[in-house]
Amino acid sequence: IAGTTLVLIASHWMFMWVGLELSMLAMIPLMTYSNNPRSTEAATKYFLTQATASMILLLAILNNTSNSGQWNIIQPEDMLSQYLFLVALGMKLGLAPFHFWVPEVTQGIPIKSGLILLTWQKLAPISIMYQLSPYLNKNMMITMALMSILLGGWGGLNQMQTRKIMAYSSIAHMGWMSAIVTYNPPMMMLNLFIYIALTMTMFLALNYLSAKSTSTLSMAWNTNATLTSILLITLMSLGGLPPLTGFLPKWVIIQELISNHNILVSLIMAMAALLNLYFYLRLTYNSALTLFPTPNNMKFSWRMNKQKSVWPISPLLMMSCMS
């Protein structure tokens, strides 16, 4: 929290860089608290990738400072600094083609750690991108955004693990935010807050159900119908199905891009969104429409059993449903 807060309030390049490092180093113990080899491997991959991104970011800061003569966060003076900033922030956020670490790391860590990785850890890099938005190269941002949306959709099609599906979903959503940041930065922040609310709802529901794969999810209706219903609504909202909340930012982003004469880009993004919607609907089908022949299907014993409280995710559910 301290590292992210330092980045949000920093007006000095080095304070901003130190805040990113604090946030990254604090995340590693949260990844390894389960004390198993997969968590250790995931934490190592995360550290190496983020350390590389931090090195590139520091190089961009030093290059920009040597040209401008000051350490305040101002416009990057040359193209090299701009490209280095984009590469570093792309690695931090998991934008394509620097997305390779996101699915593997998310799959190897506990669900609660995955929630923090895909939500809170995005705030600091996105705040930097927000500050630099008027000076970022639009063509490079659009290219990275389209690659992220397409690869996020294609990568999630054949996945059976829910954490990997959420990781590819994160890549695609980061692509939508990157596409709009140079045209309408406040719209990117609106998209970010909606994404965080939906992702929190999804991860909390998966954690309550202990659903780590689609096969486990297919039995969820038998064990907890209320949570499964929440899960279904959140999945459809994440996919951008109208009139749910997730549809709103996609619709406004496409309108903004069309108004800036990016019609072809908008068309590709709208078609790529169908890939994400497909695997969200597939999860919905697995969890609600394929009930295995168990005694629960006949006796409805879930109505009699004491269920886990779902009050912590009730506000998030309302945000998922309301457009």
PDB file of C-alpha atoms in Angstrom:
ATOM      1  CA  ILE A   1       0.000   0.000   0.000  1.00  0.00           C
ATOM      2  CA  ALA A   2       2.818   2.421   0.873  1.00  0.00           C
ATOM      3  CA  GLY A   3       4.606   1.777  -2.424  1.00  0.00           C
ATOM      4  CA  THR A   4       1.494   2.359  -4.531  1.00  0.00           C
ATOM      5  CA  THR A   5       0.581   5.468  -2.524  1.00  0.00           C
ATOM      6  CA  LEU A   6       4.088   6.860  -3.030  1.00  0.00           C
ATOM      7  CA  VAL A   7       3.734   6.409  -6.797  1.00  0.00           C
ATOM      8  CA  LEU A   8       0.311   8.088  -6.804  1.00  0.00           C
ATOM      9  CA  ILE A   9       1.532  11.224  -5.001  1.00  0.00           C
ATOM     10  CA  ALA A  10       5.061  11.427  -6.430  1.00  0.00           C
ATOM     11  CA  SER A  11       6.157  14.359  -8.584  1.00  0.00           C
ATOM     12  CA  HIS A  12       9.785  13.194  -8.699  1.00  0.00           C
ATOM     13  CA  TRP A  13      11.037  10.420 -10.960  1.00  0.00           C
ATOM     14  CA  MET A  14      13.104   8.661  -8.289  1.00  0.00           C
ATOM     15  CA  PHE A  15      10.305   8.691  -5.697  1.00  0.00           C
ATOM     16  CA  MET A  16       8.034   7.175  -8.311  1.00  0.00           C
ATOM     17  CA  TRP A  17      10.595   4.470  -9.121  1.00  0.00           C
ATOM     18  CA  VAL A  18      11.182   3.680  -5.432  1.00  0.00           C
ATOM     19  CA  GLY A  19       7.419   3.354  -4.915  1.00  0.00           C
ATOM     20  CA  LEU A  20       7.198   0.821  -7.744  1.00  0.00           C
ATOM     21  CA  GLU A  21      10.036  -1.197  -6.222  1.00  0.00           C
ATOM     22  CA  LEU A  22       8.429  -1.184  -2.771  1.00  0.00           C
ATOM     23  CA  SER A  23       5.175  -2.408  -4.268  1.00  0.00           C
ATOM     24  CA  MET A  24       6.931  -5.152  -6.227  1.00  0.00           C
ATOM     25  CA  LEU A  25       9.046  -6.417  -3.312  1.00  0.00           C
ATOM     26  CA  ALA A  26       6.063  -6.403  -0.933  1.00  0.00           C
ATOM     27  CA  MET A  27       4.131  -8.616  -3.351  1.00  0.00           C
ATOM     28  CA  ILE A  28       6.638 -11.477  -3.257  1.00  0.00           C
ATOM     29  CA  PRO A  29       5.902 -12.653   0.343  1.00  0.00           C
ATOM     30  CA  LEU A  30       2.180 -12.615  -0.486  1.00  0.00           C
ATOM     31  CA  MET A  31       2.897 -14.980  -3.363  1.00  0.00           C
ATOM     32  CA  THR A  32       4.942 -17.453  -1.341  1.00  0.00           C
ATOM     33  CA  TYR A  33       2.961 -17.689   1.905  1.00  0.00           C
ATOM     34  CA  SER A  34       1.475 -21.053   0.836  1.00  0.00           C
ATOM     35  CA  ASN A  35       5.026 -22.468   0.828  1.00  0.00           C
ATOM     36  CA  ASN A  36       4.901 -24.778  -2.176  1.00  0.00           C
ATOM     37  CA  PRO A  37       7.249 -25.095  -5.173  1.00  0.00           C
ATOM     38  CA  ARG A  38       4.756 -23.649  -7.658  1.00  0.00           C
ATOM     39  CA  SER A  39       4.375 -20.463  -5.610  1.00  0.00           C
ATOM     40  CA  THR A  40       8.146 -20.118  -5.349  1.00  0.00           C
ATOM     41  CA  GLU A  41       8.528 -20.571  -9.096  1.00  0.00           C
ATOM     42  CA  ALA A  42       5.784 -18.018  -9.783  1.00  0.00           C
ATOM     43  CA  ALA A  43       7.364 -15.510  -7.385  1.00  0.00           C
ATOM     44  CA  THR A  44      10.745 -15.976  -9.099  1.00  0.00           C
ATOM     45  CA  LYS A  45       9.219 -15.351 -12.538  1.00  0.00           C
ATOM     46  CA  TYR A  46       7.423 -12.292 -11.207  1.00  0.00           C
ATOM     47  CA  PHE A  47      10.572 -10.893  -9.613  1.00  0.00           C
ATOM     48  CA  LEU A  48      12.748 -11.395 -12.704  1.00  0.00           C
ATOM     49  CA  THR A  49      10.177  -9.834 -15.030  1.00  0.00           C
ATOM     50  CA  GLN A  50       9.451  -6.874 -12.775  1.00  0.00           C
ATOM     51  CA  ALA A  51      13.149  -6.317 -12.069  1.00  0.00           C
ATOM     52  CA  THR A  52      13.807  -6.188 -15.818  1.00  0.00           C
ATOM     53  CA  ALA A  53      10.957  -3.706 -16.262  1.00  0.00           C
ATOM     54  CA  SER A  54      12.308  -1.595 -13.391  1.00  0.00           C
ATOM     55  CA  MET A  55      15.768  -1.581 -14.977  1.00  0.00           C
ATOM     56  CA  ILE A  56      14.318  -0.376 -18.308  1.00  0.00           C
ATOM     57  CA  LEU A  57      12.237   2.244 -16.494  1.00  0.00           C
ATOM     58  CA  LEU A  58      15.289   3.499 -14.600  1.00  0.00           C
ATOM     59  CA  LEU A  59      17.196   3.715 -17.886  1.00  0.00           C
ATOM     60  CA  ALA A  60      14.336   5.775 -19.360  1.00  0.00           C
ATOM     61  CA  ILE A  61      14.316   8.065 -16.304  1.00  0.00           C
ATOM     62  CA  LEU A  62      18.075   8.641 -16.458  1.00  0.00           C
ATOM     63  CA  ASN A  63      17.990   9.257 -20.207  1.00  0.00           C
ATOM     64  CA  ASN A  64      15.102  11.714 -19.859  1.00  0.00           C
ATOM     65  CA  THR A  65      16.759  13.482 -16.917  1.00  0.00           C
ATOM     66  CA  SER A  66      20.044  13.861 -18.782  1.00  0.00           C
ATOM     67  CA  ASN A  67      18.175  15.529 -21.655  1.00  0.00           C
ATOM     68  CA  SER A  68      15.848  17.736 -19.599  1.00  0.00           C
ATOM     69  CA  GLY A  69      18.179  18.528 -16.701  1.00  0.00           C
ATOM     70  CA  GLN A  70      15.547  17.978 -13.986  1.00  0.00           C
ATOM     71  CA  TRP A  71      14.024  15.133 -11.983  1.00  0.00           C
ATOM     72  CA  ASN A  72      10.416  16.334 -11.951  1.00  0.00           C
ATOM     73  CA  ILE A  73       7.920  14.194 -13.862  1.00  0.00           C
ATOM     74  CA  ILE A  74       7.630  16.084 -17.135  1.00  0.00           C
ATOM     75  CA  GLN A  75       7.270  15.335 -20.823  1.00  0.00           C
ATOM     76  CA  PRO A  76       9.862  12.819 -22.124  1.00  0.00           C
ATOM     77  CA  GLU A  77      12.234  14.843 -24.288  1.00  0.00           C
ATOM     78  CA  ASP A  78      13.178  12.285 -26.954  1.00  0.00           C
ATOM     79  CA  MET A  79      11.697   9.274 -28.720  1.00  0.00           C
ATOM     80  CA  LEU A  80      14.073   6.828 -27.021  1.00  0.00           C
ATOM     81  CA  SER A  81      12.761   7.783 -23.571  1.00  0.00           C
ATOM     82  CA  GLN A  82       9.158   7.491 -24.763  1.00  0.00           C
ATOM     83  CA  TYR A  83       9.709   3.998 -26.157  1.00  0.00           C
ATOM     84  CA  LEU A  84      11.585   2.878 -23.044  1.00  0.00           C
ATOM     85  CA  PHE A  85       8.755   4.145 -20.831  1.00  0.00           C
ATOM     86  CA  LEU A  86       6.215   2.250 -22.948  1.00  0.00           C
ATOM     87  CA  VAL A  87       8.202  -0.993 -22.826  1.00  0.00           C
ATOM     88  CA  ALA A  88       8.700  -0.750 -19.055  1.00  0.00           C
ATOM     89  CA  LEU A  89       5.053   0.065 -18.345  1.00  0.00           C
ATOM     90  CA  GLY A  90       3.948  -2.658 -20.768  1.00  0.00           C
ATOM     91  CA  MET A  91       5.976  -5.229 -18.828  1.00  0.00           C
ATOM     92  CA  LYS A  92       4.645  -3.947 -15.507  1.00  0.00           C
ATOM     93  CA  LEU A  93       1.021  -4.144 -16.683  1.00  0.00           C
ATOM     94  CA  GLY A  94       1.353  -7.357 -18.670  1.00  0.00           C
ATOM     95  CA  LEU A  95       0.552  -5.805 -22.051  1.00  0.00           C
ATOM     96  CA  ALA A  96       1.339  -7.827 -25.170  1.00  0.00           C
ATOM     97  CA  PRO A  97       3.968  -8.656 -26.333  1.00  0.00           C
ATOM     98  CA  PHE A  98       5.244  -8.533 -22.722  1.00  0.00           C
ATOM     99  CA  HIS A  99       2.337 -10.538 -21.318  1.00  0.00           C
ATOM    100  CA  PHE A 100       4.110 -13.910 -21.070  1.00  0.00           C
ATOM    101  CA  TRP A 101       4.532 -13.795 -17.288  1.00  0.00           C
ATOM    102  CA  VAL A 102       0.930 -12.995 -16.308  1.00  0.00           C
ATOM    103  CA  PRO A 103      -0.793 -16.410 -16.859  1.00  0.00           C
ATOM    104  CA  GLU A 104       2.081 -18.445 -15.404  1.00  0.00           C
ATOM    105  CA  VAL A 105       2.466 -16.289 -12.307  1.00  0.00           C
ATOM    106  CA  THR A 106      -1.290 -16.073 -11.659  1.00  0.00           C
ATOM    107  CA  GLN A 107      -1.671 -19.842 -11.998  1.00  0.00           C
ATOM    108  CA  GLY A 108       1.146 -20.575  -9.552  1.00  0.00           C
ATOM    109  CA  ILE A 109      -0.017 -18.402  -6.645  1.00  0.00           C
ATOM    110  CA  PRO A 110      -3.036 -18.629  -4.289  1.00  0.00           C
ATOM    111  CA  ILE A 111      -6.336 -17.117  -5.411  1.00  0.00           C
ATOM    112  CA  LYS A 112      -6.133 -14.245  -2.895  1.00  0.00           C
ATOM    113  CA  SER A 113      -2.647 -13.336  -4.099  1.00  0.00           C
ATOM    114  CA  GLY A 114      -3.889 -13.512  -7.680  1.00  0.00           C
ATOM    115  CA  LEU A 115      -6.588 -10.991  -6.787  1.00  0.00           C
ATOM    116  CA  ILE A 116      -3.985  -8.526  -5.483  1.00  0.00           C
ATOM    117  CA  LEU A 117      -1.717  -9.111  -8.484  1.00  0.00           C
ATOM    118  CA  LEU A 118      -4.444  -8.433 -11.050  1.00  0.00           C
ATOM    119  CA  THR A 119      -6.039  -5.459  -9.276  1.00  0.00           C
ATOM    120  CA  TRP A 120      -3.989  -3.488  -6.731  1.00  0.00           C
ATOM    121  CA  GLN A 121      -0.663  -4.044  -8.505  1.00  0.00           C
ATOM    122  CA  LYS A 122      -2.078  -2.413 -11.645  1.00  0.00           C
ATOM    123  CA  LEU A 123      -2.734   0.926  -9.933  1.00  0.00           C
ATOM    124  CA  ALA A 124       0.846   2.223  -9.783  1.00  0.00           C
ATOM    125  CA  PRO A 125       1.848   1.564 -13.442  1.00  0.00           C
ATOM    126  CA  ILE A 126      -1.497   2.851 -14.709  1.00  0.00           C
ATOM    127  CA  SER A 127      -1.120   6.062 -12.678  1.00  0.00           C
ATOM    128  CA  ILE A 128       2.251   6.642 -14.376  1.00  0.00           C
ATOM    129  CA  MET A 129       0.681   5.949 -17.764  1.00  0.00           C
ATOM    130  CA  TYR A 130      -2.066   8.438 -16.891  1.00  0.00           C
ATOM    131  CA  GLN A 131       0.481  11.167 -16.110  1.00  0.00           C
ATOM    132  CA  LEU A 132       2.424  10.501 -19.319  1.00  0.00           C
ATOM    133  CA  SER A 133      -0.665  10.024 -21.509  1.00  0.00           C
ATOM    134  CA  PRO A 134      -0.323  13.281 -23.538  1.00  0.00           C
ATOM    135  CA  TYR A 135       3.233  12.332 -24.533  1.00  0.00           C
ATOM    136  CA  LEU A 136       2.899   8.614 -25.329  1.00  0.00           C
ATOM    137  CA  ASN A 137       3.244   7.411 -28.898  1.00  0.00           C
ATOM    138  CA  LYS A 138      -0.322   6.772 -30.107  1.00  0.00           C
ATOM    139  CA  ASN A 139       0.585   4.270 -32.813  1.00  0.00           C
ATOM    140  CA  MET A 140       2.625   2.133 -30.435  1.00  0.00           C
ATOM    141  CA  MET A 141      -0.085   2.279 -27.778  1.00  0.00           C
ATOM    142  CA  ILE A 142      -2.777   1.195 -30.260  1.00  0.00           C
ATOM    143  CA  THR A 143      -0.554  -1.638 -31.523  1.00  0.00           C
ATOM    144  CA  MET A 144       0.099  -2.942 -28.005  1.00  0.00           C
ATOM    145  CA  ALA A 145      -3.593  -2.574 -27.158  1.00  0.00           C
ATOM    146  CA  LEU A 146      -4.763  -4.570 -30.191  1.00  0.00           C
ATOM    147  CA  MET A 147      -2.196  -7.303 -29.535  1.00  0.00           C
ATOM    148  CA  SER A 148      -3.273  -7.507 -25.884  1.00  0.00           C
ATOM    149  CA  ILE A 149      -6.985  -7.760 -26.725  1.00  0.00           C
ATOM    150  CA  LEU A 150      -6.409 -10.410 -29.407  1.00  0.00           C
ATOM    151  CA  LEU A 151      -3.909 -12.493 -27.414  1.00  0.00           C
ATOM    152  CA  GLY A 152      -5.996 -12.155 -24.255  1.00  0.00           C
ATOM    153  CA  GLY A 153      -8.973 -13.580 -26.145  1.00  0.00           C
ATOM    154  CA  TRP A 154      -7.125 -16.333 -27.984  1.00  0.00           C
ATOM    155  CA  GLY A 155      -5.126 -17.376 -24.929  1.00  0.00           C
ATOM    156  CA  GLY A 156      -8.218 -17.902 -22.812  1.00  0.00           C
ATOM    157  CA  LEU A 157     -10.099 -20.046 -25.324  1.00  0.00           C
ATOM    158  CA  ASN A 158      -8.554 -23.408 -24.448  1.00  0.00           C
ATOM    159  CA  GLN A 159      -7.839 -22.821 -20.753  1.00  0.00           C
ATOM    160  CA  MET A 160      -9.303 -25.105 -18.093  1.00  0.00           C
ATOM    161  CA  GLN A 161      -7.863 -23.318 -15.031  1.00  0.00           C
ATOM    162  CA  THR A 162      -9.920 -20.414 -13.688  1.00  0.00           C
ATOM    163  CA  ARG A 163      -6.878 -18.408 -12.575  1.00  0.00           C
ATOM    164  CA  LYS A 164      -5.344 -18.575 -16.050  1.00  0.00           C
ATOM    165  CA  ILE A 165      -8.658 -17.518 -17.558  1.00  0.00           C
ATOM    166  CA  MET A 166      -8.698 -14.488 -15.259  1.00  0.00           C
ATOM    167  CA  ALA A 167      -5.087 -13.732 -16.208  1.00  0.00           C
ATOM    168  CA  TYR A 168      -5.916 -13.663 -19.922  1.00  0.00           C
ATOM    169  CA  SER A 169      -8.980 -11.592 -19.080  1.00  0.00           C
ATOM    170  CA  SER A 170      -6.682  -9.102 -17.346  1.00  0.00           C
ATOM    171  CA  ILE A 171      -4.439  -8.903 -20.422  1.00  0.00           C
ATOM    172  CA  ALA A 172      -7.442  -8.134 -22.628  1.00  0.00           C
ATOM    173  CA  HIS A 173      -8.808  -5.492 -20.240  1.00  0.00           C
ATOM    174  CA  MET A 174      -5.398  -3.815 -20.012  1.00  0.00           C
ATOM    175  CA  GLY A 175      -5.510  -3.644 -23.807  1.00  0.00           C
ATOM    176  CA  TRP A 176      -8.833  -1.778 -23.721  1.00  0.00           C
ATOM    177  CA  MET A 177      -7.398   0.714 -21.231  1.00  0.00           C
ATOM    178  CA  SER A 178      -4.235   1.234 -23.278  1.00  0.00           C
ATOM    179  CA  ALA A 179      -6.264   1.897 -26.421  1.00  0.00           C
ATOM    180  CA  ILE A 180      -8.050   4.872 -24.874  1.00  0.00           C
ATOM    181  CA  VAL A 181      -5.337   6.362 -22.631  1.00  0.00           C
ATOM    182  CA  THR A 182      -3.891   8.734 -25.254  1.00  0.00           C
ATOM    183  CA  TYR A 183      -7.348   9.988 -26.303  1.00  0.00           C
ATOM    184  CA  ASN A 184      -9.349  10.154 -23.070  1.00  0.00           C
ATOM    185  CA  PRO A 185      -7.370   9.353 -19.883  1.00  0.00           C
ATOM    186  CA  PRO A 186     -10.375   9.770 -17.506  1.00  0.00           C
ATOM    187  CA  MET A 187     -12.189   7.087 -19.499  1.00  0.00           C
ATOM    188  CA  MET A 188      -9.253   4.760 -18.843  1.00  0.00           C
ATOM    189  CA  MET A 189      -9.649   5.345 -15.100  1.00  0.00           C
ATOM    190  CA  LEU A 190     -13.386   4.594 -15.274  1.00  0.00           C
ATOM    191  CA  ASN A 191     -12.592   1.363 -17.103  1.00  0.00           C
ATOM    192  CA  LEU A 192      -9.984   0.521 -14.461  1.00  0.00           C
ATOM    193  CA  PHE A 193     -12.380   0.960 -11.530  1.00  0.00           C
ATOM    194  CA  ILE A 194     -15.067  -1.157 -13.213  1.00  0.00           C
ATOM    195  CA  TYR A 195     -12.476  -3.820 -14.044  1.00  0.00           C
ATOM    196  CA  ILE A 196     -11.240  -3.905 -10.437  1.00  0.00           C
ATOM    197  CA  ALA A 197     -14.794  -4.220  -9.068  1.00  0.00           C
ATOM    198  CA  LEU A 198     -15.660  -7.073 -11.440  1.00  0.00           C
ATOM    199  CA  THR A 199     -12.361  -8.885 -10.896  1.00  0.00           C
ATOM    200  CA  MET A 200     -12.703  -8.622  -7.113  1.00  0.00           C
ATOM    201  CA  THR A 201     -16.204 -10.090  -7.307  1.00  0.00           C
ATOM    202  CA  MET A 202     -14.970 -12.912  -9.503  1.00  0.00           C
ATOM    203  CA  PHE A 203     -11.957 -13.816  -7.373  1.00  0.00           C
ATOM    204  CA  LEU A 204     -13.893 -13.657  -4.092  1.00  0.00           C
ATOM    205  CA  ALA A 205     -16.568 -15.952  -5.518  1.00  0.00           C
ATOM    206  CA  LEU A 206     -13.914 -18.374  -6.820  1.00  0.00           C
ATOM    207  CA  ASN A 207     -12.207 -18.324  -3.429  1.00  0.00           C
ATOM    208  CA  TYR A 208     -15.466 -19.052  -1.577  1.00  0.00           C
ATOM    209  CA  LEU A 209     -16.242 -21.918  -3.961  1.00  0.00           C
ATOM    210  CA  SER A 210     -12.620 -23.172  -4.032  1.00  0.00           C
ATOM    211  CA  ALA A 211     -13.049 -23.394  -7.810  1.00  0.00           C
ATOM    212  CA  LYS A 212      -9.612 -23.676  -9.391  1.00  0.00           C
ATOM    213  CA  SER A 213     -10.691 -25.369 -12.628  1.00  0.00           C
ATOM    214  CA  THR A 214     -13.719 -25.502 -14.901  1.00  0.00           C
ATOM    215  CA  SER A 215     -14.429 -29.070 -13.775  1.00  0.00           C
ATOM    216  CA  THR A 216     -14.710 -27.872 -10.164  1.00  0.00           C
ATOM    217  CA  LEU A 217     -16.856 -24.981 -11.313  1.00  0.00           C
ATOM    218  CA  SER A 218     -19.295 -27.384 -12.950  1.00  0.00           C
ATOM    219  CA  MET A 219     -20.166 -28.726  -9.479  1.00  0.00           C
ATOM    220  CA  ALA A 220     -20.580 -25.284  -7.919  1.00  0.00           C
ATOM    221  CA  TRP A 221     -24.347 -25.098  -8.378  1.00  0.00           C
ATOM    222  CA  ASN A 222     -24.767 -28.220  -6.253  1.00  0.00           C
ATOM    223  CA  THR A 223     -22.768 -26.779  -3.376  1.00  0.00           C
ATOM    224  CA  ASN A 224     -23.725 -23.088  -3.308  1.00  0.00           C
ATOM    225  CA  ALA A 225     -26.386 -21.800  -5.675  1.00  0.00           C
ATOM    226  CA  THR A 226     -26.214 -18.189  -4.432  1.00  0.00           C
ATOM    227  CA  LEU A 227     -22.511 -17.794  -5.073  1.00  0.00           C
ATOM    228  CA  THR A 228     -22.824 -19.522  -8.422  1.00  0.00           C
ATOM    229  CA  SER A 229     -25.514 -17.055  -9.465  1.00  0.00           C
ATOM    230  CA  ILE A 230     -23.202 -14.190  -8.483  1.00  0.00           C
ATOM    231  CA  LEU A 231     -20.436 -15.819 -10.492  1.00  0.00           C
ATOM    232  CA  LEU A 232     -22.609 -16.100 -13.598  1.00  0.00           C
ATOM    233  CA  ILE A 233     -23.646 -12.445 -13.527  1.00  0.00           C
ATOM    234  CA  THR A 234     -20.041 -11.331 -13.001  1.00  0.00           C
ATOM    235  CA  LEU A 235     -18.811 -13.494 -15.869  1.00  0.00           C
ATOM    236  CA  MET A 236     -21.332 -12.020 -18.278  1.00  0.00           C
ATOM    237  CA  SER A 237     -20.502  -8.503 -17.085  1.00  0.00           C
ATOM    238  CA  LEU A 238     -16.769  -9.136 -17.588  1.00  0.00           C
ATOM    239  CA  GLY A 239     -17.547 -10.265 -21.111  1.00  0.00           C
ATOM    240  CA  GLY A 240     -19.267  -6.955 -21.831  1.00  0.00           C
ATOM    241  CA  LEU A 241     -22.750  -8.358 -22.309  1.00  0.00           C
ATOM    242  CA  PRO A 242     -25.356  -5.548 -22.281  1.00  0.00           C
ATOM    243  CA  PRO A 243     -26.962  -4.173 -20.179  1.00  0.00           C
ATOM    244  CA  LEU A 244     -24.473  -5.180 -17.461  1.00  0.00           C
ATOM    245  CA  THR A 245     -21.766  -2.864 -16.120  1.00  0.00           C
ATOM    246  CA  GLY A 246     -18.912  -4.324 -18.173  1.00  0.00           C
ATOM    247  CA  PHE A 247     -20.610  -3.271 -21.403  1.00  0.00           C
ATOM    248  CA  LEU A 248     -20.496   0.449 -20.569  1.00  0.00           C
ATOM    249  CA  PRO A 249     -16.716   1.114 -20.783  1.00  0.00           C
ATOM    250  CA  LYS A 250     -16.307  -0.939 -23.968  1.00  0.00           C
ATOM    251  CA  TRP A 251     -19.140   0.938 -25.639  1.00  0.00           C
ATOM    252  CA  VAL A 252     -17.801   4.371 -24.635  1.00  0.00           C
ATOM    253  CA  ILE A 253     -14.222   3.448 -25.639  1.00  0.00           C
ATOM    254  CA  ILE A 254     -15.370   2.348 -29.100  1.00  0.00           C
ATOM    255  CA  GLN A 255     -17.363   5.578 -29.481  1.00  0.00           C
ATOM    256  CA  GLU A 256     -14.329   7.645 -28.481  1.00  0.00           C
ATOM    257  CA  LEU A 257     -12.057   5.825 -30.936  1.00  0.00           C
ATOM    258  CA  ILE A 258     -14.573   6.266 -33.768  1.00  0.00           C
ATOM    259  CA  SER A 259     -14.814   9.995 -33.013  1.00  0.00           C
ATOM    260  CA  ASN A 260     -11.007  10.126 -33.403  1.00  0.00           C
ATOM    261  CA  HIS A 261     -11.231   8.403 -36.811  1.00  0.00           C
ATOM    262  CA  ASN A 262      -9.982   5.002 -35.637  1.00  0.00           C
ATOM    263  CA  ILE A 263     -12.813   3.056 -37.231  1.00  0.00           C
ATOM    264  CA  LEU A 264     -10.737   0.018 -38.248  1.00  0.00           C
ATOM    265  CA  VAL A 265      -9.204  -0.217 -34.763  1.00  0.00           C
ATOM    266  CA  SER A 266     -12.680  -0.044 -33.205  1.00  0.00           C
ATOM    267  CA  LEU A 267     -13.918  -2.808 -35.514  1.00  0.00           C
ATOM    268  CA  ILE A 268     -11.018  -5.111 -34.625  1.00  0.00           C
ATOM    269  CA  MET A 269     -11.488  -4.449 -30.901  1.00  0.00           C
ATOM    270  CA  ALA A 270     -15.227  -5.134 -31.079  1.00  0.00           C
ATOM    271  CA  MET A 271     -14.647  -8.417 -32.924  1.00  0.00           C
ATOM    272  CA  ALA A 272     -11.855  -9.431 -30.534  1.00  0.00           C
ATOM    273  CA  ALA A 273     -14.186  -8.794 -27.589  1.00  0.00           C
ATOM    274  CA  LEU A 274     -16.276 -11.716 -28.851  1.00  0.00           C
ATOM    275  CA  LEU A 275     -13.370 -14.055 -28.081  1.00  0.00           C
ATOM    276  CA  ASN A 276     -13.469 -13.011 -24.434  1.00  0.00           C
ATOM    277  CA  LEU A 277     -17.246 -13.235 -24.359  1.00  0.00           C
ATOM    278  CA  TYR A 278     -17.038 -16.789 -25.718  1.00  0.00           C
ATOM    279  CA  PHE A 279     -14.922 -18.221 -22.912  1.00  0.00           C
ATOM    280  CA  TYR A 280     -16.911 -16.302 -20.291  1.00  0.00           C
ATOM    281  CA  LEU A 281     -20.116 -17.840 -21.642  1.00  0.00           C
ATOM    282  CA  ARG A 282     -18.410 -21.229 -21.717  1.00  0.00           C
ATOM    283  CA  LEU A 283     -17.686 -20.883 -18.001  1.00  0.00           C
ATOM    284  CA  THR A 284     -21.301 -19.857 -17.474  1.00  0.00           C
ATOM    285  CA  TYR A 285     -22.456 -22.952 -19.340  1.00  0.00           C
ATOM    286  CA  ASN A 286     -20.164 -25.206 -17.291  1.00  0.00           C
ATOM    287  CA  SER A 287     -21.299 -23.810 -13.958  1.00  0.00           C
ATOM    288  CA  ALA A 288     -25.056 -23.511 -14.539  1.00  0.00           C
ATOM    289  CA  LEU A 289     -26.210 -25.655 -17.435  1.00  0.00           C
ATOM    290  CA  THR A 290     -24.169 -28.831 -16.945  1.00  0.00           C
ATOM    291  CA  LEU A 291     -25.224 -30.361 -13.642  1.00  0.00           C
ATOM    292  CA  PHE A 292     -23.730 -33.771 -13.038  1.00  0.00           C
ATOM    293  CA  PRO A 293     -26.084 -36.529 -11.766  1.00  0.00           C
ATOM    294  CA  THR A 294     -25.336 -36.295  -8.051  1.00  0.00           C
ATOM    295  CA  PRO A 295     -27.716 -36.760  -5.102  1.00  0.00           C
ATOM    296  CA  ASN A 296     -27.728 -32.971  -4.697  1.00  0.00           C
ATOM    297  CA  ASN A 297     -29.530 -32.592  -8.002  1.00  0.00           C
ATOM    298  CA  MET A 298     -32.415 -34.716  -6.733  1.00  0.00           C
ATOM    299  CA  LYS A 299     -32.654 -33.701  -3.092  1.00  0.00           C
ATOM    300  CA  PHE A 300     -31.540 -30.048  -3.324  1.00  0.00           C
ATOM    301  CA  SER A 301     -29.622 -30.470  -0.103  1.00  0.00           C
ATOM    302  CA  TRP A 302     -27.902 -27.123  -0.642  1.00  0.00           C
ATOM    303  CA  ARG A 303     -31.142 -25.478   0.464  1.00  0.00           C
ATOM    304  CA  MET A 304     -30.883 -27.171   3.844  1.00  0.00           C
ATOM    305  CA  ASN A 305     -27.161 -26.773   4.495  1.00  0.00           C
ATOM    306  CA  LYS A 306     -25.651 -23.748   6.156  1.00  0.00           C
ATOM    307  CA  GLN A 307     -24.046 -21.622   3.447  1.00  0.00           C
ATOM    308  CA  LYS A 308     -21.074 -19.291   3.616  1.00  0.00           C
ATOM    309  CA  SER A 309     -21.933 -15.649   4.050  1.00  0.00           C
ATOM    310  CA  VAL A 310     -21.737 -13.680   0.831  1.00  0.00           C
ATOM    311  CA  TRP A 311     -22.256 -10.214   2.338  1.00  0.00           C
ATOM    312  CA  PRO A 312     -18.670  -9.019   1.590  1.00  0.00           C
ATOM    313  CA  ILE A 313     -19.292  -9.264  -2.147  1.00  0.00           C
ATOM    314  CA  SER A 314     -22.840  -7.895  -2.160  1.00  0.00           C
ATOM    315  CA  PRO A 315     -21.811  -4.296  -3.043  1.00  0.00           C
ATOM    316  CA  LEU A 316     -19.518  -5.629  -5.749  1.00  0.00           C
ATOM    317  CA  LEU A 317     -22.369  -7.719  -7.130  1.00  0.00           C
ATOM    318  CA  MET A 318     -24.535  -4.607  -7.394  1.00  0.00           C
ATOM    319  CA  MET A 319     -21.779  -2.854  -9.345  1.00  0.00           C
ATOM    320  CA  SER A 320     -21.510  -5.872 -11.644  1.00  0.00           C
ATOM    321  CA  CYS A 321     -25.210  -5.768 -12.476  1.00  0.00           C
ATOM    322  CA  MET A 322     -25.933  -2.053 -12.689  1.00  0.00           C
ATOM    323  CA  SER A 323     -25.104  -0.263 -15.911  1.00  0.00           C
TER     324      SER A 323
END
